[in-house]
Structures are given as C-alpha cells and as structure tokens.
PDB file of C-alpha atoms in Angstrom:
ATOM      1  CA  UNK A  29      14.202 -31.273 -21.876  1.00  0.00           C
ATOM      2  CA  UNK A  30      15.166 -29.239 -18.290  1.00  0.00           C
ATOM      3  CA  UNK A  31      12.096 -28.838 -16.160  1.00  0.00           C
ATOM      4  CA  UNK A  32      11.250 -25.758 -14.590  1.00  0.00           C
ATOM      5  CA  UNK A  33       9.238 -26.284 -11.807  1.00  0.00           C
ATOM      6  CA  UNK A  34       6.043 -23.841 -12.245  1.00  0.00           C
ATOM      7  CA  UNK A  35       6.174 -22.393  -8.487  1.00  0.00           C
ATOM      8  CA  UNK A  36       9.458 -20.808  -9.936  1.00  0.00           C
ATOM      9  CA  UNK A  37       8.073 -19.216 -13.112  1.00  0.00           C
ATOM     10  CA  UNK A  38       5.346 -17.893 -10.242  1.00  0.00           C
ATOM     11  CA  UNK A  39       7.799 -16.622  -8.262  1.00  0.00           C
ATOM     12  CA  UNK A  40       9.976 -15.044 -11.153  1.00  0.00           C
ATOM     13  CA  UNK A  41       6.943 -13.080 -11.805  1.00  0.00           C
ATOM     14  CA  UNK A  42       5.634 -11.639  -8.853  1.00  0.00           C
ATOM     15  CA  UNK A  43       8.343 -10.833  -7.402  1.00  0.00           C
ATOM     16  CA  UNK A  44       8.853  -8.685 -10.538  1.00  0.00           C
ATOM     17  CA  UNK A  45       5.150  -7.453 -10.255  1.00  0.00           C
ATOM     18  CA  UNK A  46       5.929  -6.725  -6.870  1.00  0.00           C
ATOM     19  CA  UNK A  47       7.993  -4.355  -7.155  1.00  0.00           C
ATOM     20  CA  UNK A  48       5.797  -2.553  -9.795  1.00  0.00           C
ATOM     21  CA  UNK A  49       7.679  -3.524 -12.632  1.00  0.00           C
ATOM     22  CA  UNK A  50       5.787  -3.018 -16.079  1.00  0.00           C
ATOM     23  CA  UNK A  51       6.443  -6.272 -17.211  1.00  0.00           C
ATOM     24  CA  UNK A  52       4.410  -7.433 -20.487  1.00  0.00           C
ATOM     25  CA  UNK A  53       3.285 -10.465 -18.496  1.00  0.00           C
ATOM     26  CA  UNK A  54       2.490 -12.883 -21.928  1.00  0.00           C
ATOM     27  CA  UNK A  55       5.278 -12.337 -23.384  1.00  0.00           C
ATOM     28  CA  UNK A  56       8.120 -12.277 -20.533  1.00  0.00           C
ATOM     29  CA  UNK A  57       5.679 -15.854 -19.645  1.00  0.00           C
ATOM     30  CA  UNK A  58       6.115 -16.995 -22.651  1.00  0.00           C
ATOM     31  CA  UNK A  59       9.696 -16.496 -22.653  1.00  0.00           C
ATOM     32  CA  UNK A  60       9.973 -18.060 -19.232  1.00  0.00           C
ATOM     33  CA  UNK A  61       7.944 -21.572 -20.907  1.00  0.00           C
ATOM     34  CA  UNK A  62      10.516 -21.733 -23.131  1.00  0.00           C
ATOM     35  CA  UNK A  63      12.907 -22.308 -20.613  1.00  0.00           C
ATOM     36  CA  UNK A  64      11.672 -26.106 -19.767  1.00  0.00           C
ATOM     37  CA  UNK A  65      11.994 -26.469 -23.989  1.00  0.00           C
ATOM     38  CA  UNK A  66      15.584 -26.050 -23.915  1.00  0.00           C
ATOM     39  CA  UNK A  67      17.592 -29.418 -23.938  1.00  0.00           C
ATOM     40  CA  UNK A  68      21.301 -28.514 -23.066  1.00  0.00           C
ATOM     41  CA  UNK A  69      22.785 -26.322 -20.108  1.00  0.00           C
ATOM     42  CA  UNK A  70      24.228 -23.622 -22.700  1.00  0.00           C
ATOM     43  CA  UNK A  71      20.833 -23.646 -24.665  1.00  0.00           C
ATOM     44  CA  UNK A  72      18.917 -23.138 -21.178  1.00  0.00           C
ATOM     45  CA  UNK A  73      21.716 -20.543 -20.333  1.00  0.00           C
ATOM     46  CA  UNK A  74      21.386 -18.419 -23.902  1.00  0.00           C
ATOM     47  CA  UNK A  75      17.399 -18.624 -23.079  1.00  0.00           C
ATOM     48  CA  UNK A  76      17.980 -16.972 -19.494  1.00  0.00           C
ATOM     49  CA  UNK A  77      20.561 -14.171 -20.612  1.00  0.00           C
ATOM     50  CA  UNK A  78      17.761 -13.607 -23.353  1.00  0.00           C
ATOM     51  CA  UNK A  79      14.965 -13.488 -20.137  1.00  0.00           C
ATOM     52  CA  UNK A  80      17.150 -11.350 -18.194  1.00  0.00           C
ATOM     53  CA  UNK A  81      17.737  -8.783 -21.509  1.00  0.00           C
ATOM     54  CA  UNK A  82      13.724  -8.671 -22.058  1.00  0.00           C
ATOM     55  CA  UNK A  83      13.733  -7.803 -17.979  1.00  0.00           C
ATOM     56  CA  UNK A  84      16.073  -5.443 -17.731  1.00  0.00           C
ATOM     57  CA  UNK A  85      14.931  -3.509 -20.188  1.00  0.00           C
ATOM     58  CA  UNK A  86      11.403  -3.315 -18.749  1.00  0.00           C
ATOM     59  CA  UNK A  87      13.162  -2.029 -15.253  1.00  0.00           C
ATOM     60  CA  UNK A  88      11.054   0.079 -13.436  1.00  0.00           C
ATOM     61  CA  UNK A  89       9.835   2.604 -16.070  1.00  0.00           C
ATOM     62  CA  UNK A  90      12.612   5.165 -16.129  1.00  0.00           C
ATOM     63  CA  UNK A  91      10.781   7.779 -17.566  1.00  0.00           C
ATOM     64  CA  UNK A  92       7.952   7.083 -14.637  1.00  0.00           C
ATOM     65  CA  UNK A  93       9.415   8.803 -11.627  1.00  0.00           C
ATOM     66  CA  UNK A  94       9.213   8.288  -7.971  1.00  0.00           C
ATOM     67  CA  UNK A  95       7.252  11.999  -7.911  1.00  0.00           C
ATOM     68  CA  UNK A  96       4.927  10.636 -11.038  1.00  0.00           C
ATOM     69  CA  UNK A  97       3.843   7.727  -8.944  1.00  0.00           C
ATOM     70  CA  UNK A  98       3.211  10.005  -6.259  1.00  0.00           C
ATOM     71  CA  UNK A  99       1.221  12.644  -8.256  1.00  0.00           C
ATOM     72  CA  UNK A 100      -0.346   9.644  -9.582  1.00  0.00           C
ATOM     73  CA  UNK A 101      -1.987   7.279  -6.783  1.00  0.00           C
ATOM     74  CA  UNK A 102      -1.207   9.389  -3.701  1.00  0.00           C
ATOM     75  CA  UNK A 103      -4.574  11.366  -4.254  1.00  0.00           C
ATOM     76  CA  UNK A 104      -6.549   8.684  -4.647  1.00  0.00           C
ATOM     77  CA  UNK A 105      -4.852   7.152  -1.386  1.00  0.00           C
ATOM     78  CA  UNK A 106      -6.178  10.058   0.350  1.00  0.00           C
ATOM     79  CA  UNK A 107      -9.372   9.996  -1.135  1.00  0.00           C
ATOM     80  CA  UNK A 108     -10.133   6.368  -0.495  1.00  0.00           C
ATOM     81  CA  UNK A 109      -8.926   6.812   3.289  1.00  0.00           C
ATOM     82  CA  UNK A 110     -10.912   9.940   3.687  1.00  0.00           C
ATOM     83  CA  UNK A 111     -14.418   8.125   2.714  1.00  0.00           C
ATOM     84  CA  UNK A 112     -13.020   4.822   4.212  1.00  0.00           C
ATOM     85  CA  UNK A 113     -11.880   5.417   7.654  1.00  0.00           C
ATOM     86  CA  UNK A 114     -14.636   4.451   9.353  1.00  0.00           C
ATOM     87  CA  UNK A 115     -13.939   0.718   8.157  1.00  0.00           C
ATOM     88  CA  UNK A 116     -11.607  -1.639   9.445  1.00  0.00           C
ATOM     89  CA  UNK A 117      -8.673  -0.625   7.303  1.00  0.00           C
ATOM     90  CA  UNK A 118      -5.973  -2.671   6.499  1.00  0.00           C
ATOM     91  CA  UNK A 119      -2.810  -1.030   4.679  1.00  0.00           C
ATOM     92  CA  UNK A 120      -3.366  -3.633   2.319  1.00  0.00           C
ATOM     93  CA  UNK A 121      -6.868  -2.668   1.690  1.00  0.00           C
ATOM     94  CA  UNK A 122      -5.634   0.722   1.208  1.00  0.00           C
ATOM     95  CA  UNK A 123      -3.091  -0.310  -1.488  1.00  0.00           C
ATOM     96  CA  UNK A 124      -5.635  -2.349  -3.125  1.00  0.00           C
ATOM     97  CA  UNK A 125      -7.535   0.749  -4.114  1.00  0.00           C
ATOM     98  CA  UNK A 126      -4.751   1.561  -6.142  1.00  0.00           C
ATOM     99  CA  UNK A 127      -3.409  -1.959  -6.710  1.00  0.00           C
ATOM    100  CA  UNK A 128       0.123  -1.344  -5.647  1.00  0.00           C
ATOM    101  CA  UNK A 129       2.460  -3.504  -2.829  1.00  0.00           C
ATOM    102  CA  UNK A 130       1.276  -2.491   0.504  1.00  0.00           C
ATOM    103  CA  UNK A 131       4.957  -1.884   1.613  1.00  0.00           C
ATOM    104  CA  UNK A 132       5.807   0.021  -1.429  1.00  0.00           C
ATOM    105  CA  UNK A 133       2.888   2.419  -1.512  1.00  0.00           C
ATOM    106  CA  UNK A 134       3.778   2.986   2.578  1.00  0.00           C
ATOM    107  CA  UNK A 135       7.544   4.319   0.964  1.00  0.00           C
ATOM    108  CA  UNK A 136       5.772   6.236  -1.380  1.00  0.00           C
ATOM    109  CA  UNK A 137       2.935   7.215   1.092  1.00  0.00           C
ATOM    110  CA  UNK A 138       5.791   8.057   3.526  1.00  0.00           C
ATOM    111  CA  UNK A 139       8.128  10.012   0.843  1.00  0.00           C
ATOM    112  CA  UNK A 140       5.349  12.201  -0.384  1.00  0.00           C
ATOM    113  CA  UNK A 141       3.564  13.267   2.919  1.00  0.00           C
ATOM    114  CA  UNK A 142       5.935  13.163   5.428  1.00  0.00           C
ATOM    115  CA  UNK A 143       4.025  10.280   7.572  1.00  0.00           C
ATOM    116  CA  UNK A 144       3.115   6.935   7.403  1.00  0.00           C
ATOM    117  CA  UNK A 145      -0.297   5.574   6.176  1.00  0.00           C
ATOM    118  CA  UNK A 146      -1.429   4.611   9.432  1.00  0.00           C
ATOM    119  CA  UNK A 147      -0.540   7.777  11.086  1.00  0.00           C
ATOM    120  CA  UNK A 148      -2.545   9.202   8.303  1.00  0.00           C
ATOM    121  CA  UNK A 149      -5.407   7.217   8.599  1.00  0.00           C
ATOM    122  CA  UNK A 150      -5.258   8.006  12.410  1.00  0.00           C
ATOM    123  CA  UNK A 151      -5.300  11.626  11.874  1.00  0.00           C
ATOM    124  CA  UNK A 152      -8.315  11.395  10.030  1.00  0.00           C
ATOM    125  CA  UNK A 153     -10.140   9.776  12.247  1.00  0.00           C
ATOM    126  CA  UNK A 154      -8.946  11.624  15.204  1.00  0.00           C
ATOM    127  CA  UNK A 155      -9.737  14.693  13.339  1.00  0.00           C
ATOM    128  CA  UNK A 156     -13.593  13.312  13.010  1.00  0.00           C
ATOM    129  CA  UNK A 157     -13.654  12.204  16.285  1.00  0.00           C
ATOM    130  CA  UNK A 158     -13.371  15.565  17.440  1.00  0.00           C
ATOM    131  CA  UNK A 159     -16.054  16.951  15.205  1.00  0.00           C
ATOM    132  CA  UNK A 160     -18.329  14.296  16.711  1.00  0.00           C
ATOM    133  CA  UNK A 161     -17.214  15.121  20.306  1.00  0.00           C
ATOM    134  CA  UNK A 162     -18.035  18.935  19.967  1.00  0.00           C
ATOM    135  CA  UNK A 163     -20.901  18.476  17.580  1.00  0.00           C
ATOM    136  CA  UNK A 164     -23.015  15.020  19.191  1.00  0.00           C
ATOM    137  CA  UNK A 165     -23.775  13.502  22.422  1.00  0.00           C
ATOM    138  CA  UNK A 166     -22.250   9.974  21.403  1.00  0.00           C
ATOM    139  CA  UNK A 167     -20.506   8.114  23.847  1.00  0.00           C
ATOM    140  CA  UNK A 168     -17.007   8.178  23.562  1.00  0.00           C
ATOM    141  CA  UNK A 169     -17.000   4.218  22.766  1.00  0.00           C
ATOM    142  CA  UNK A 170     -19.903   4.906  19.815  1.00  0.00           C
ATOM    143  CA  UNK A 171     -17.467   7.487  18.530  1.00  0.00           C
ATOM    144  CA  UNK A 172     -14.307   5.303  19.025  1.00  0.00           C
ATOM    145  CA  UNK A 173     -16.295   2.825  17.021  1.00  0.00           C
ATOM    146  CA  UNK A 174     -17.759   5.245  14.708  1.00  0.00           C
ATOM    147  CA  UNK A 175     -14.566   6.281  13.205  1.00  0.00           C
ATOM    148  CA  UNK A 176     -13.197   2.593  12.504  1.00  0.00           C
ATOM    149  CA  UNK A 177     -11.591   1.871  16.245  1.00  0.00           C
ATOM    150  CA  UNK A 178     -13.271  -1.420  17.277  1.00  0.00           C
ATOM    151  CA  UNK A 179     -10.756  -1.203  20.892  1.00  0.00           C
ATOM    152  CA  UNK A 180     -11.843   2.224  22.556  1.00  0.00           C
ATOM    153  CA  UNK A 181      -8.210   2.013  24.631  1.00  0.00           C
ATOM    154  CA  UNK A 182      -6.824   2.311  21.037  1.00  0.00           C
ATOM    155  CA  UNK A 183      -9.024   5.233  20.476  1.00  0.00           C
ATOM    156  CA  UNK A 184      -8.231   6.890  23.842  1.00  0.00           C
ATOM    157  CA  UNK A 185      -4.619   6.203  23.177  1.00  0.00           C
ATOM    158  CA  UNK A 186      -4.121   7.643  19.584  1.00  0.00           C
ATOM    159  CA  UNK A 187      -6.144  10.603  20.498  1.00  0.00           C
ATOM    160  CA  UNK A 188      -3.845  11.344  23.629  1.00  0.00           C
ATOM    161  CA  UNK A 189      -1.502  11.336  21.440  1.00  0.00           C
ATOM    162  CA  UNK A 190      -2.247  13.575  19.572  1.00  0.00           C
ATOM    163  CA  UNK A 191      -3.718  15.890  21.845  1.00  0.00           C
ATOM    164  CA  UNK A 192      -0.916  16.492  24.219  1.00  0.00           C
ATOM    165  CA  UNK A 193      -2.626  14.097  26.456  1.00  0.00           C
ATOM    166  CA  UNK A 194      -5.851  15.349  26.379  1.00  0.00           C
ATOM    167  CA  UNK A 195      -8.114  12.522  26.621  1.00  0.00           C
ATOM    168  CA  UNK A 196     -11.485  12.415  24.266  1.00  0.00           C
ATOM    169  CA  UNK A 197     -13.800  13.329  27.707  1.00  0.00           C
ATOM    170  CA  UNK A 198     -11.635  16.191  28.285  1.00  0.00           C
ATOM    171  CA  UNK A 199     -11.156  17.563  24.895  1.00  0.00           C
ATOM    172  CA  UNK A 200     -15.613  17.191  24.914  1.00  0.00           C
ATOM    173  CA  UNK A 201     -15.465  19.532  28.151  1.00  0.00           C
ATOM    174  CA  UNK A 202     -12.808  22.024  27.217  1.00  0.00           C
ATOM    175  CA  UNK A 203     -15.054  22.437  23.441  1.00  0.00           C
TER     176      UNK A 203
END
C-alpha cells in the first residue's frame, strides 16, 4: 500500500475550505483515505483523477455568485462591526462571525462597499467618537478607548484623517 502522509489529506482540505469551496467534507475524505489503499502507481493515479473529478465538480458553487455572497454575509459584517467596534477587533474576528477566510471576506468586503474592513471599522468608530465628543465630557483618551482604540495616537491619527486634520480637541471646540 502507498502512504499518504495525513498532514497532506489536511492540507488538501483546507486549502479547499479556504477558499469557500462547498466541499462534502465525508465523502471527498473518504475518497482521499482511499488513496493510501491503493497498491500500484496507476491504481493511486485512477484514484486521484477520480478525487480531482469529485473536486472539480464541487468548484466554487457556480450558481452562488460573487453578488450572492455579498447580499449574503456583507450585512451581517456590518451588523457585527456596528455592535462590536468598541472591542479589540481583529479582521479575523470579524470573518469569524460569518465563518469565512479573513482575506477573502476583505475582497468581498472591499468589492461590495468600496473600502476595506478596517477602514470600515474605523469609520464607525470615528463616527461615534464624534457623537461622544459633542454629546459627553470624556477625555479624549476615555473616548479613544471607548470606541475600541487602546493607543490614543492611533485614535488622534485616524480621526485626522478623516477630518481634514482636525484633531478630536478641535473638532470638541468647533461642535
């Protein structure tokens, strides 16, 4: 029998999960098992054409499109970074919530709204920090760290910015 060493199999199938293939994970497993079962080079050939048949024809759902996806978790993006900013967000905490590949949901992120998930999740808190400027007394490092920036030069930074350089004590003044 041909041994398959099991950190391939692994690797065979996350890098297909990965990519958010809908792979049926048993049974494309199963197939990969038999591999190792095979005793000659053209059996353990036949067995891999057969793999690569059962893959191919699970590519990325084709009738799923790039906009479907979008429609699909973009929403719920937005909704878990609007009642998660605050936190110490990762963009692969983010992708968690909709258990996708951090890179891939920052394409779609990107592809659908025109900016990146971190420029995102620094609008929103920007956009709080403001409310809390205008509307509280809060230092401007309670605020920074109030909306999720544990580094107030961060905070100062992004919110220059995006405020033509208005810094957060003279955005409070001018408001």
């Amino acid at each position: 029998c041909i041994n398959i060493p099991p950190p391939l199999v692994a690797n065979l199938v996350g890098e297909l999960w990965s990519h958010n293939w809908n792979i049926r994970v048993e049974e494309t497993l199963s197939y990969i098992a038999g591999l190792s079962q095979q005793k000659t080079l053209e059996e353990l050939r036949s067995k891999m054409c057969s793999i690569m048949e059962l893959v191919f024809d699970l590519q990325p759902n084709q009738p799923v499109s790039e906009k479907e996806y979008s429609d699909k978790y973009i929403p719920t993006v937005i909704d878990y970074i609007n009642n998660n900013y605050f936190k110490d967000l990762t963009i692969a905490d983010i992708a968690s919530c909709v258990d996708l590949n951090p890179r891939y949901l920052g394409e779609l992120f990107k592809e659908a709204s025109g900016k990146t998930l971190v420029k995102y999740l620094n609008t929103v808190r920007i956009s709080r920090s403001k409310q809390l400027l205008t509307e509280t007394t809060a230092t401007i490092k309670d605020i920074a760290a109030k909306i999720g920036y544990n580094d107030i030069h961060a905070f100062i930074r992004h919110f220059k910015a995006m405020n033509h350089g208005m810094t957060p004590s003279e955005y409070r003044e001018s408001h």
